[in-house]
mmCIF file of C-alpha atoms and ligand atoms in Angstrom:
data_model
loop_
_atom_site.group_PDB
_atom_site.id
_atom_site.type_symbol
_atom_site.label_atom_id
_atom_site.label_comp_id
_atom_site.label_asym_id
_atom_site.label_seq_id
_atom_site.Cartn_x
_atom_site.Cartn_y
_atom_site.Cartn_z
ATOM 1 C CA MET A 1 30.510 12.978 -52.559
ATOM 2 C CA SER A 2 32.804 15.325 -50.652
ATOM 3 C CA GLU A 3 36.095 14.563 -48.955
ATOM 4 C CA THR A 4 37.185 16.670 -46.010
ATOM 5 C CA PRO A 5 39.598 19.168 -47.577
ATOM 6 C CA ASP A 6 43.232 19.160 -46.468
ATOM 7 C CA SER A 7 42.751 16.247 -44.091
ATOM 8 C CA GLU A 8 45.948 14.274 -43.577
ATOM 9 C CA PRO A 9 45.563 10.679 -44.781
ATOM 10 C CA LEU A 10 44.704 8.433 -41.848
ATOM 11 C CA GLY A 11 47.491 6.054 -42.874
ATOM 12 C CA ALA A 12 50.064 8.809 -42.186
ATOM 13 C CA ILE A 13 48.507 9.506 -38.772
ATOM 14 C CA PHE A 14 48.645 5.785 -37.921
ATOM 15 C CA ARG A 15 52.313 5.565 -38.986
ATOM 16 C CA ARG A 16 53.255 8.452 -36.716
ATOM 17 C CA LEU A 17 51.234 7.081 -33.811
ATOM 18 C CA ILE A 18 52.737 3.598 -34.145
ATOM 19 C CA ALA A 19 56.281 5.010 -34.458
ATOM 20 C CA ASN A 20 55.748 6.936 -31.223
ATOM 21 C CA THR A 21 53.772 4.528 -29.072
ATOM 22 C CA GLY A 22 54.000 1.080 -30.670
ATOM 23 C CA PRO A 23 51.529 -1.182 -32.536
ATOM 24 C CA ILE A 24 47.808 -0.343 -32.358
ATOM 25 C CA SER A 25 45.105 -2.948 -31.899
ATOM 26 C CA LEU A 26 43.066 -4.059 -34.892
ATOM 27 C CA ALA A 27 39.963 -2.702 -33.118
ATOM 28 C CA HIS A 28 41.626 0.721 -32.844
ATOM 29 C CA TYR A 29 42.588 0.560 -36.538
ATOM 30 C CA MET A 30 39.071 -0.417 -37.665
ATOM 31 C CA GLY A 31 37.288 2.069 -35.379
ATOM 32 C CA GLU A 32 39.369 5.028 -36.567
ATOM 33 C CA ALA A 33 39.244 3.935 -40.200
ATOM 34 C CA ASN A 34 35.445 3.743 -40.203
ATOM 35 C CA ALA A 35 35.022 6.977 -38.245
ATOM 36 C CA ARG A 36 37.073 8.702 -40.959
ATOM 37 C CA TYR A 37 35.307 6.843 -43.760
ATOM 38 C CA TYR A 38 31.752 7.654 -42.669
ATOM 39 C CA SER A 39 32.427 11.214 -41.514
ATOM 40 C CA ALA A 40 33.377 12.504 -44.926
ATOM 41 C CA LYS A 41 31.039 11.002 -47.482
ATOM 42 C CA ASP A 42 27.832 9.270 -48.467
ATOM 43 C CA PRO A 43 29.045 5.763 -49.271
ATOM 44 C CA LEU A 44 25.656 4.367 -50.303
ATOM 45 C CA GLY A 45 24.106 3.756 -53.687
ATOM 46 C CA THR A 46 25.321 2.969 -57.171
ATOM 47 C CA ALA A 47 27.593 6.032 -57.296
ATOM 48 C CA GLY A 48 29.075 5.174 -53.882
ATOM 49 C CA ASP A 49 30.900 2.169 -52.500
ATOM 50 C CA PHE A 50 28.099 -0.260 -51.621
ATOM 51 C CA VAL A 51 24.327 -0.714 -51.822
ATOM 52 C CA THR A 52 22.183 -1.734 -48.852
ATOM 53 C CA ALA A 53 18.761 -3.439 -48.769
ATOM 54 C CA PRO A 54 16.678 -0.258 -48.252
ATOM 55 C CA GLU A 55 18.450 1.345 -51.221
ATOM 56 C CA ILE A 56 17.560 -1.656 -53.411
ATOM 57 C CA SER A 57 13.796 -1.395 -52.934
ATOM 58 C CA GLN A 58 11.151 0.442 -50.909
ATOM 59 C CA MET A 59 9.654 -2.991 -50.137
ATOM 60 C CA PHE A 60 12.378 -3.601 -47.550
ATOM 61 C CA GLY A 61 11.583 -0.577 -45.358
ATOM 62 C CA GLU A 62 7.837 -0.975 -45.856
ATOM 63 C CA LEU A 63 7.820 -4.564 -44.619
ATOM 64 C CA ILE A 64 9.935 -3.604 -41.596
ATOM 65 C CA GLY A 65 7.453 -0.791 -40.874
ATOM 66 C CA LEU A 66 4.541 -3.228 -41.095
ATOM 67 C CA TRP A 67 6.319 -5.649 -38.761
ATOM 68 C CA LEU A 68 6.818 -2.875 -36.198
ATOM 69 C CA ALA A 69 3.214 -1.662 -36.542
ATOM 70 C CA ASP A 70 1.930 -5.204 -36.067
ATOM 71 C CA MET A 71 3.997 -5.568 -32.868
ATOM 72 C CA TRP A 72 2.795 -2.212 -31.531
ATOM 73 C CA ILE A 73 -0.876 -2.924 -32.273
ATOM 74 C CA ASN A 74 -0.755 -6.409 -30.725
ATOM 75 C CA ALA A 75 1.012 -5.025 -27.655
ATOM 76 C CA GLY A 76 -1.829 -2.536 -27.050
ATOM 77 C CA ARG A 77 -0.914 0.646 -29.000
ATOM 78 C CA GLU A 78 0.971 2.237 -26.111
ATOM 79 C CA GLU A 79 2.015 5.923 -26.405
ATOM 80 C CA PRO A 80 4.399 7.708 -26.392
ATOM 81 C CA ILE A 81 6.212 5.411 -28.794
ATOM 82 C CA HIS A 82 9.677 5.918 -30.293
ATOM 83 C CA TYR A 83 11.123 4.759 -33.596
ATOM 84 C CA VAL A 84 14.876 4.434 -33.075
ATOM 85 C CA GLU A 85 17.285 3.621 -35.876
ATOM 86 C CA LEU A 86 20.986 2.919 -35.444
ATOM 87 C CA GLY A 87 23.129 4.059 -38.388
ATOM 88 C CA PRO A 88 20.251 5.138 -40.657
ATOM 89 C CA GLY A 89 22.438 5.856 -43.724
ATOM 90 C CA ARG A 90 20.414 8.039 -46.060
ATOM 91 C CA GLY A 91 17.225 7.669 -44.009
ATOM 92 C CA THR A 92 15.614 5.587 -46.752
ATOM 93 C CA LEU A 93 14.606 2.679 -44.518
ATOM 94 C CA ALA A 94 13.114 5.079 -41.960
ATOM 95 C CA ALA A 95 11.123 7.006 -44.586
ATOM 96 C CA ASP A 96 9.680 3.803 -46.083
ATOM 97 C CA ALA A 97 8.953 2.261 -42.660
ATOM 98 C CA LEU A 98 7.322 5.440 -41.291
ATOM 99 C CA ARG A 99 5.079 5.702 -44.348
ATOM 100 C CA ALA A 100 3.915 2.092 -43.880
ATOM 101 C CA MET A 101 3.404 2.553 -40.108
ATOM 102 C CA LYS A 102 1.306 5.678 -40.619
ATOM 103 C CA ARG A 103 -1.278 3.658 -42.547
ATOM 104 C CA TYR A 104 -1.871 1.756 -39.302
ATOM 105 C CA GLY A 105 -2.130 4.834 -37.122
ATOM 106 C CA LEU A 106 1.438 4.528 -35.833
ATOM 107 C CA GLU A 107 3.271 7.875 -35.875
ATOM 108 C CA PRO A 108 6.206 7.533 -33.477
ATOM 109 C CA GLY A 109 8.816 10.085 -32.470
ATOM 110 C CA VAL A 110 11.881 9.495 -34.641
ATOM 111 C CA HIS A 111 15.371 9.120 -33.168
ATOM 112 C CA PHE A 112 18.518 8.494 -35.192
ATOM 113 C CA VAL A 113 21.794 7.329 -33.682
ATOM 114 C CA GLU A 114 24.315 8.519 -36.252
ATOM 115 C CA GLY A 115 28.015 9.332 -36.155
ATOM 116 C CA SER A 116 28.448 10.873 -39.599
ATOM 117 C CA THR A 117 27.755 14.571 -40.166
ATOM 118 C CA ALA A 118 27.700 14.041 -43.949
ATOM 119 C CA LEU A 119 24.931 11.448 -43.621
ATOM 120 C CA LYS A 120 23.073 13.542 -41.030
ATOM 121 C CA ASP A 121 22.540 16.274 -43.640
ATOM 122 C CA ILE A 122 21.013 13.750 -46.036
ATOM 123 C CA GLN A 123 18.849 12.218 -43.274
ATOM 124 C CA LEU A 124 17.517 15.673 -42.396
ATOM 125 C CA GLU A 125 16.152 16.016 -45.928
ATOM 126 C CA THR A 126 14.660 12.505 -46.005
ATOM 127 C CA VAL A 127 13.115 12.534 -42.512
ATOM 128 C CA PRO A 128 12.766 16.204 -41.451
ATOM 129 C CA GLY A 129 11.309 15.566 -37.981
ATOM 130 C CA ALA A 130 14.066 13.260 -36.716
ATOM 131 C CA GLN A 131 16.179 13.891 -33.621
ATOM 132 C CA TRP A 132 19.855 12.893 -33.583
ATOM 133 C CA HIS A 133 21.840 11.124 -30.906
ATOM 134 C CA HIS A 134 25.507 10.163 -30.559
ATOM 135 C CA ASP A 135 24.525 6.979 -28.770
ATOM 136 C CA LEU A 136 21.553 5.333 -27.090
ATOM 137 C CA SER A 137 21.996 7.093 -23.746
ATOM 138 C CA THR A 138 19.928 10.159 -24.766
ATOM 139 C CA ILE A 139 16.927 8.269 -26.236
ATOM 140 C CA PRO A 140 13.837 9.092 -24.091
ATOM 141 C CA PRO A 141 13.807 6.803 -21.034
ATOM 142 C CA TYR A 142 10.040 6.139 -21.046
ATOM 143 C CA GLY A 143 7.619 4.761 -23.640
ATOM 144 C CA PRO A 144 8.225 1.659 -25.790
ATOM 145 C CA VAL A 145 11.015 1.641 -28.359
ATOM 146 C CA LEU A 146 10.734 0.236 -31.882
ATOM 147 C CA LEU A 147 14.367 -0.144 -32.925
ATOM 148 C CA VAL A 148 15.931 -1.049 -36.266
ATOM 149 C CA ALA A 149 19.596 -1.470 -37.144
ATOM 150 C CA ASN A 150 20.408 -2.491 -40.716
ATOM 151 C CA GLU A 151 24.088 -2.977 -41.521
ATOM 152 C CA PHE A 152 25.081 -1.082 -38.377
ATOM 153 C CA LEU A 153 26.684 -3.736 -36.163
ATOM 154 C CA ASP A 154 28.967 -4.919 -38.991
ATOM 155 C CA ALA A 155 30.663 -1.505 -39.110
ATOM 156 C CA LEU A 156 31.630 -1.561 -35.418
ATOM 157 C CA PRO A 157 35.283 -2.388 -34.638
ATOM 158 C CA VAL A 158 36.224 -6.011 -34.006
ATOM 159 C CA ARG A 159 38.981 -7.311 -31.791
ATOM 160 C CA GLN A 160 40.926 -10.349 -32.966
ATOM 161 C CA LEU A 161 42.860 -12.783 -30.826
ATOM 162 C CA VAL A 162 45.344 -15.231 -32.319
ATOM 163 C CA MET A 163 46.800 -18.418 -30.872
ATOM 164 C CA THR A 164 50.629 -18.336 -30.990
ATOM 165 C CA PRO A 165 53.236 -20.828 -29.698
ATOM 166 C CA GLU A 166 53.385 -18.578 -26.600
ATOM 167 C CA GLY A 167 49.596 -18.577 -26.087
ATOM 168 C CA TRP A 168 46.733 -16.204 -27.009
ATOM 169 C CA ARG A 169 47.694 -12.699 -28.175
ATOM 170 C CA GLU A 170 45.738 -9.729 -29.539
ATOM 171 C CA ARG A 171 46.211 -8.987 -33.244
ATOM 172 C CA MET A 172 47.963 -5.634 -33.576
ATOM 173 C CA VAL A 173 48.577 -3.473 -36.632
ATOM 174 C CA VAL A 174 51.947 -2.163 -37.848
ATOM 175 C CA PRO A 175 53.080 -0.555 -41.122
ATOM 176 C CA GLU A 176 54.889 -2.627 -43.746
ATOM 177 C CA GLY A 177 55.997 -0.720 -46.818
ATOM 178 C CA GLU A 178 53.005 1.052 -48.341
ATOM 179 C CA LYS A 179 50.465 -0.928 -46.365
ATOM 180 C CA PHE A 180 49.753 -2.255 -42.885
ATOM 181 C CA VAL A 181 49.883 -5.821 -41.562
ATOM 182 C CA CYS A 182 48.717 -7.692 -38.478
ATOM 183 C CA VAL A 183 51.213 -9.030 -35.952
ATOM 184 C CA ALA A 184 50.687 -10.796 -32.625
ATOM 185 C CA GLY A 185 50.872 -8.473 -29.624
ATOM 186 C CA SER A 186 53.159 -9.099 -26.669
ATOM 187 C CA GLN A 187 50.570 -9.254 -23.854
ATOM 188 C CA PRO A 188 49.029 -12.615 -22.840
ATOM 189 C CA MET A 189 45.287 -12.546 -23.671
ATOM 190 C CA GLU A 190 44.135 -15.881 -22.229
ATOM 191 C CA ALA A 191 41.651 -14.099 -19.961
ATOM 192 C CA ALA A 192 39.807 -12.644 -22.971
ATOM 193 C CA VAL A 193 39.184 -16.065 -24.543
ATOM 194 C CA PRO A 194 36.154 -18.023 -23.309
ATOM 195 C CA GLU A 195 37.327 -21.184 -21.563
ATOM 196 C CA ALA A 196 35.586 -23.479 -24.035
ATOM 197 C CA ARG A 197 37.596 -21.993 -26.904
ATOM 198 C CA ARG A 198 40.997 -21.690 -25.207
ATOM 199 C CA GLN A 199 42.470 -24.951 -26.541
ATOM 200 C CA ALA A 200 43.204 -24.267 -30.179
ATOM 201 C CA GLU A 201 45.823 -24.852 -32.848
ATOM 202 C CA VAL A 202 48.514 -22.257 -33.386
ATOM 203 C CA GLY A 203 47.223 -19.737 -35.923
ATOM 204 C CA THR A 204 43.575 -19.947 -34.818
ATOM 205 C CA ILE A 205 41.896 -16.527 -34.831
ATOM 206 C CA ILE A 206 38.922 -15.554 -32.680
ATOM 207 C CA GLU A 207 37.027 -12.406 -33.562
ATOM 208 C CA THR A 208 34.794 -10.546 -31.116
ATOM 209 C CA CYS A 209 32.963 -7.239 -31.307
ATOM 210 C CA PRO A 210 32.769 -5.584 -27.877
ATOM 211 C CA ALA A 211 30.865 -2.582 -29.307
ATOM 212 C CA ALA A 212 28.170 -4.817 -30.828
ATOM 213 C CA ALA A 213 27.854 -6.675 -27.528
ATOM 214 C CA ALA A 214 27.516 -3.382 -25.638
ATOM 215 C CA THR A 215 24.893 -2.106 -28.104
ATOM 216 C CA VAL A 216 22.746 -5.232 -27.834
ATOM 217 C CA TYR A 217 23.149 -5.234 -24.034
ATOM 218 C CA GLU A 218 21.839 -1.686 -23.846
ATOM 219 C CA VAL A 219 19.005 -2.158 -26.366
ATOM 220 C CA ALA A 220 17.834 -5.330 -24.592
ATOM 221 C CA GLY A 221 17.788 -3.488 -21.256
ATOM 222 C CA ARG A 222 15.720 -0.666 -22.768
ATOM 223 C CA LEU A 223 13.207 -3.116 -24.265
ATOM 224 C CA VAL A 224 12.726 -4.834 -20.918
ATOM 225 C CA GLU A 225 12.355 -1.546 -19.009
ATOM 226 C CA GLN A 226 10.356 0.500 -21.524
ATOM 227 C CA GLY A 227 8.656 -2.111 -23.697
ATOM 228 C CA GLY A 228 9.197 -2.485 -27.415
ATOM 229 C CA ALA A 229 10.923 -4.617 -30.026
ATOM 230 C CA ALA A 230 14.092 -4.531 -32.111
ATOM 231 C CA LEU A 231 15.342 -5.913 -35.409
ATOM 232 C CA PHE A 232 19.080 -6.263 -36.061
ATOM 233 C CA ILE A 233 19.762 -7.080 -39.701
ATOM 234 C CA ASP A 234 23.239 -7.882 -40.928
ATOM 235 C CA TYR A 235 25.634 -10.048 -42.864
ATOM 236 C CA GLY A 236 26.613 -12.674 -40.349
ATOM 237 C CA HIS A 237 26.326 -16.134 -38.868
ATOM 238 C CA ASP A 238 24.220 -17.702 -36.146
ATOM 239 C CA GLN A 239 26.804 -20.299 -35.024
ATOM 240 C CA LEU A 240 30.197 -19.658 -33.437
ATOM 241 C CA ARG A 241 33.092 -19.607 -35.888
ATOM 242 C CA ASP A 242 36.840 -19.147 -35.887
ATOM 243 C CA GLY A 243 38.769 -16.924 -38.304
ATOM 244 C CA SER A 244 38.918 -13.321 -39.455
ATOM 245 C CA SER A 245 35.926 -11.948 -41.351
ATOM 246 C CA LEU A 246 37.311 -8.435 -41.737
ATOM 247 C CA GLN A 247 36.760 -7.069 -45.229
ATOM 248 C CA ALA A 248 36.867 -3.778 -47.072
ATOM 249 C CA VAL A 249 34.672 -2.575 -49.924
ATOM 250 C CA ARG A 250 35.278 0.363 -52.217
ATOM 251 C CA SER A 251 33.379 1.193 -55.418
ATOM 252 C CA HIS A 252 31.491 -2.110 -55.093
ATOM 253 C CA LEU A 253 34.723 -4.141 -55.084
ATOM 254 C CA LYS A 254 36.507 -5.969 -52.289
ATOM 255 C CA VAL A 255 39.811 -4.285 -51.516
ATOM 256 C CA ASP A 256 42.629 -4.873 -49.007
ATOM 257 C CA PRO A 257 41.517 -3.555 -45.569
ATOM 258 C CA PHE A 258 45.156 -2.715 -44.788
ATOM 259 C CA ILE A 259 45.726 -0.306 -47.653
ATOM 260 C CA ASN A 260 44.594 3.349 -47.393
ATOM 261 C CA PRO A 261 42.627 3.150 -44.109
ATOM 262 C CA GLY A 262 39.637 5.497 -44.022
ATOM 263 C CA GLU A 263 39.003 5.246 -47.761
ATOM 264 C CA ALA A 264 37.026 1.984 -47.818
ATOM 265 C CA ASP A 265 34.175 0.621 -45.714
ATOM 266 C CA LEU A 266 35.532 -1.899 -43.197
ATOM 267 C CA THR A 267 33.097 -4.535 -41.966
ATOM 268 C CA ALA A 268 33.114 -7.866 -40.190
ATOM 269 C CA HIS A 269 30.460 -10.579 -39.989
ATOM 270 C CA VAL A 270 28.081 -10.175 -37.090
ATOM 271 C CA ASP A 271 28.315 -13.026 -34.598
ATOM 272 C CA PHE A 272 24.615 -13.422 -33.745
ATOM 273 C CA ALA A 273 25.329 -16.570 -31.702
ATOM 274 C CA THR A 274 27.147 -14.472 -29.110
ATOM 275 C CA LEU A 275 24.608 -11.619 -29.124
ATOM 276 C CA VAL A 276 21.554 -13.747 -28.254
ATOM 277 C CA PRO A 277 22.649 -14.760 -24.716
ATOM 278 C CA ILE A 278 23.754 -11.158 -24.095
ATOM 279 C CA ALA A 279 20.195 -9.958 -24.808
ATOM 280 C CA GLN A 280 18.726 -12.789 -22.748
ATOM 281 C CA SER A 281 20.982 -11.914 -19.809
ATOM 282 C CA ARG A 282 18.889 -8.731 -19.443
ATOM 283 C CA GLY A 283 15.628 -10.707 -19.381
ATOM 284 C CA CYS A 284 14.863 -9.792 -22.986
ATOM 285 C CA LYS A 285 12.890 -12.137 -25.258
ATOM 286 C CA TRP A 286 14.730 -13.505 -28.313
ATOM 287 C CA LEU A 287 12.249 -13.904 -31.179
ATOM 288 C CA GLY A 288 14.714 -15.773 -33.387
ATOM 289 C CA THR A 289 17.506 -15.269 -35.904
ATOM 290 C CA VAL A 290 16.396 -16.125 -39.438
ATOM 291 C CA PRO A 291 17.774 -15.585 -42.946
ATOM 292 C CA GLN A 292 16.613 -12.301 -44.488
ATOM 293 C CA GLY A 293 14.986 -14.093 -47.453
ATOM 294 C CA ARG A 294 12.810 -16.210 -45.187
ATOM 295 C CA PHE A 295 11.876 -13.220 -43.015
ATOM 296 C CA LEU A 296 10.807 -11.043 -45.961
ATOM 297 C CA ARG A 297 8.898 -13.913 -47.604
ATOM 298 C CA ASN A 298 7.078 -14.627 -44.337
ATOM 299 C CA LEU A 299 6.080 -10.953 -44.216
ATOM 300 C CA GLY A 300 4.631 -11.139 -47.722
ATOM 301 C CA ILE A 301 7.261 -9.638 -50.036
ATOM 302 C CA ASP A 302 5.936 -11.688 -52.965
ATOM 303 C CA ALA A 303 2.440 -10.203 -52.658
ATOM 304 C CA ARG A 304 3.873 -6.714 -52.146
ATOM 305 C CA ALA A 305 6.019 -7.027 -55.298
ATOM 306 C CA GLN A 306 2.981 -8.190 -57.285
ATOM 307 C CA ALA A 307 0.883 -5.276 -56.041
ATOM 308 C CA LEU A 308 3.610 -2.780 -56.937
ATOM 309 C CA ALA A 309 4.031 -4.316 -60.382
ATOM 310 C CA GLN A 310 0.286 -4.090 -60.997
ATOM 311 C CA THR A 311 0.194 -0.361 -60.267
ATOM 312 C CA ALA A 312 3.301 0.259 -62.399
ATOM 313 C CA PRO A 313 3.530 -2.551 -65.002
ATOM 314 C CA GLN A 314 6.410 -0.797 -66.791
ATOM 315 C CA HIS A 315 8.530 -1.350 -63.645
ATOM 316 C CA GLY A 316 7.487 -5.014 -63.257
ATOM 317 C CA PRO A 317 10.845 -6.566 -64.267
ATOM 318 C CA ALA A 318 12.817 -4.088 -62.091
ATOM 319 C CA ILE A 319 10.601 -4.810 -59.068
ATOM 320 C CA GLU A 320 11.056 -8.549 -59.557
ATOM 321 C CA ALA A 321 14.840 -8.133 -59.897
ATOM 322 C CA ALA A 322 14.999 -6.028 -56.721
ATOM 323 C CA LYS A 323 12.969 -8.609 -54.808
ATOM 324 C CA GLU A 324 15.315 -11.339 -56.015
ATOM 325 C CA ARG A 325 18.335 -9.377 -54.759
ATOM 326 C CA LEU A 326 16.737 -9.122 -51.306
ATOM 327 C CA VAL A 327 15.529 -12.725 -50.954
ATOM 328 C CA GLY A 328 17.573 -14.781 -53.472
ATOM 329 C CA GLU A 329 19.672 -17.485 -51.816
ATOM 330 C CA GLY A 330 22.758 -16.613 -53.852
ATOM 331 C CA GLN A 331 22.213 -12.922 -53.098
ATOM 332 C CA MET A 332 21.200 -11.345 -49.772
ATOM 333 C CA GLY A 333 18.563 -13.909 -48.814
ATOM 334 C CA LEU A 334 20.784 -16.382 -46.954
ATOM 335 C CA LEU A 335 23.900 -14.407 -45.957
ATOM 336 C CA PHE A 336 21.930 -11.694 -44.215
ATOM 337 C CA LYS A 337 20.193 -12.579 -40.975
ATOM 338 C CA VAL A 338 17.442 -10.889 -39.025
ATOM 339 C CA MET A 339 17.623 -11.105 -35.230
ATOM 340 C CA GLY A 340 14.450 -10.124 -33.391
ATOM 341 C CA LEU A 341 14.255 -9.048 -29.746
ATOM 342 C CA ALA A 342 11.258 -7.938 -27.684
ATOM 343 C CA CYS A 343 10.097 -7.036 -24.233
ATOM 344 C CA PRO A 344 8.874 -10.231 -22.477
ATOM 345 C CA GLY A 345 5.276 -8.936 -22.347
ATOM 346 C CA TRP A 346 5.249 -8.171 -26.075
ATOM 347 C CA PRO A 347 3.993 -10.543 -28.817
ATOM 348 C CA GLY A 348 6.172 -13.119 -30.582
ATOM 349 C CA GLY A 349 6.400 -11.256 -33.862
ATOM 350 C CA ALA A 350 5.645 -12.360 -37.424
ATOM 351 C CA GLY A 351 8.326 -13.749 -39.698
ATOM 352 C CA PHE A 352 10.389 -15.767 -37.205
HETATM 353 N N1 SAH B 1 21.342 1.462 -42.285
HETATM 354 C C1 SAH B 1 21.721 2.140 -43.493
HETATM 355 C C2 SAH B 1 23.225 2.492 -43.561
HETATM 356 C C3 SAH B 1 24.213 1.392 -43.324
HETATM 357 S S1 SAH B 1 25.879 1.979 -43.389
HETATM 358 C C4 SAH B 1 21.297 1.332 -44.686
HETATM 359 O O1 SAH B 1 20.914 0.197 -44.506
HETATM 360 O O2 SAH B 1 21.367 1.844 -45.810
HETATM 361 C C5 SAH B 1 26.322 2.141 -41.681
HETATM 362 C C6 SAH B 1 25.649 3.285 -40.969
HETATM 363 O O3 SAH B 1 26.076 3.269 -39.597
HETATM 364 C C7 SAH B 1 25.979 4.680 -41.478
HETATM 365 O O4 SAH B 1 24.860 5.498 -41.295
HETATM 366 C C8 SAH B 1 27.133 5.088 -40.558
HETATM 367 O O5 SAH B 1 27.369 6.467 -40.533
HETATM 368 C C9 SAH B 1 26.658 4.536 -39.245
HETATM 369 N N2 SAH B 1 27.715 4.251 -38.262
HETATM 370 C C10 SAH B 1 28.794 3.440 -38.445
HETATM 371 N N3 SAH B 1 29.512 3.363 -37.306
HETATM 372 C C11 SAH B 1 28.866 4.125 -36.395
HETATM 373 C C12 SAH B 1 29.109 4.451 -35.020
HETATM 374 N N4 SAH B 1 30.157 3.952 -34.376
HETATM 375 N N5 SAH B 1 28.226 5.268 -34.396
HETATM 376 C C13 SAH B 1 27.146 5.764 -35.043
HETATM 377 N N6 SAH B 1 26.876 5.486 -36.344
HETATM 378 C C14 SAH B 1 27.714 4.693 -36.995
#
C-alpha cells in the first residue's frame, strides 16, 4: 500500500478552502475525500480497509459471468460485444467472470471505468487486455454492452438536504476543532426536494446521489440503443427512506467520516427505489431488485460450492464459509441488493 509522498492532508486543504470561500457541500466533501482515498492505495482485501464480494470467493464473479453469458446467448450471440465494469477494484470480478464466459464462447472486449491510478496498475496485471476509461462516454457506441458495477455506486458523492425551521437547506461541511461537522446552508433548497417529501419534521434529512442517477441514466440509454444488460450490486435499500447513511470504513472498522478526510472509504447506501424509474425513463427494462443471497442462490451457488469442494476437499470448510458470507442473511445476503437492467428486446434474466 503506497501513500502519495508529500501530499498535504486533504483536511488542511479543506480548512483553507472553507476559510477563503465558506462552507463546502457534503457532496463536495465526499467526492474529494474519495478521489484522494482511491487515488493513492489499494483499499481491498484483508490487509486493506474492506473486503468486497469478489475478493471473498471466485464463485461471485463466476456466477455473474454465467448470468451475462446466458443473457448474451438467449439474445442471439450478437458481436461485437463489450464487457464493461465500473470501478473494477483489483479486477478480480472481471477475471472470474471472463473465465466463466469463455466456457460458453463469450469473449467480449473489456472496458474498465476506473478513477484510481493505483488500482489501474493492479487491474492491468489481472486483466491484461482491458481498456481504461474515465467515464462511460468513450465506451464503443455500437454493439451490446454487458455491464457490471459492484460496490461502485455507493462510493459516489451524496447530497443531503435537511429540514430546518426556515425550510429545506443543503447540509454543508465546516471545521470544528480537529474534525469537521455538518451545518445547514443558507440557501433555500425547496426546489431540490420532491413535492411528495417536502412536508417533513424539522431535522429530517433526505439523501440523494446525483452521480448515481446520472450513471444509471447513461447506462440505461446505452442498453436501449446498443442492446445488452447490466447488474448493479450494492449495499442499499429498495424503498425510499429518510436519514443520513454516510459511513466511513478504515482497517475493517467503522470510523467517523468527518475525521481525516481522504484516509477512509466513504460510502452511502444506494437508493435503488429512485434509480429504477430513472432507468425506465429511457425505455430500459427493469429486471428486478433482489437481495444478493437470493440472486446467487437462484444462480446455483450451492451447487457451485459443492463442486468446488469436491475437487479440493481440503478447502471444503473455507468454501462453505465464503458462500455463507455472500448469501447469509446476517452477512451480505440481505443487505446487498442486485438491480438488473436490460434492453427491451433482451431476455428477462435468471435470478430475479
Ligand atoms: N468493484 C470492486 C471495487 C469496489 S471499490 C470490487 O467489488 O472489489 C470502488 C471502486 O470504484 C474502486 O475501483 C474505485 O477506484 C472506483 N471508483 C470510486 N469512485 C469512482 C469514480 N468517481 N470514478 C471512477 N471510479 C471510481
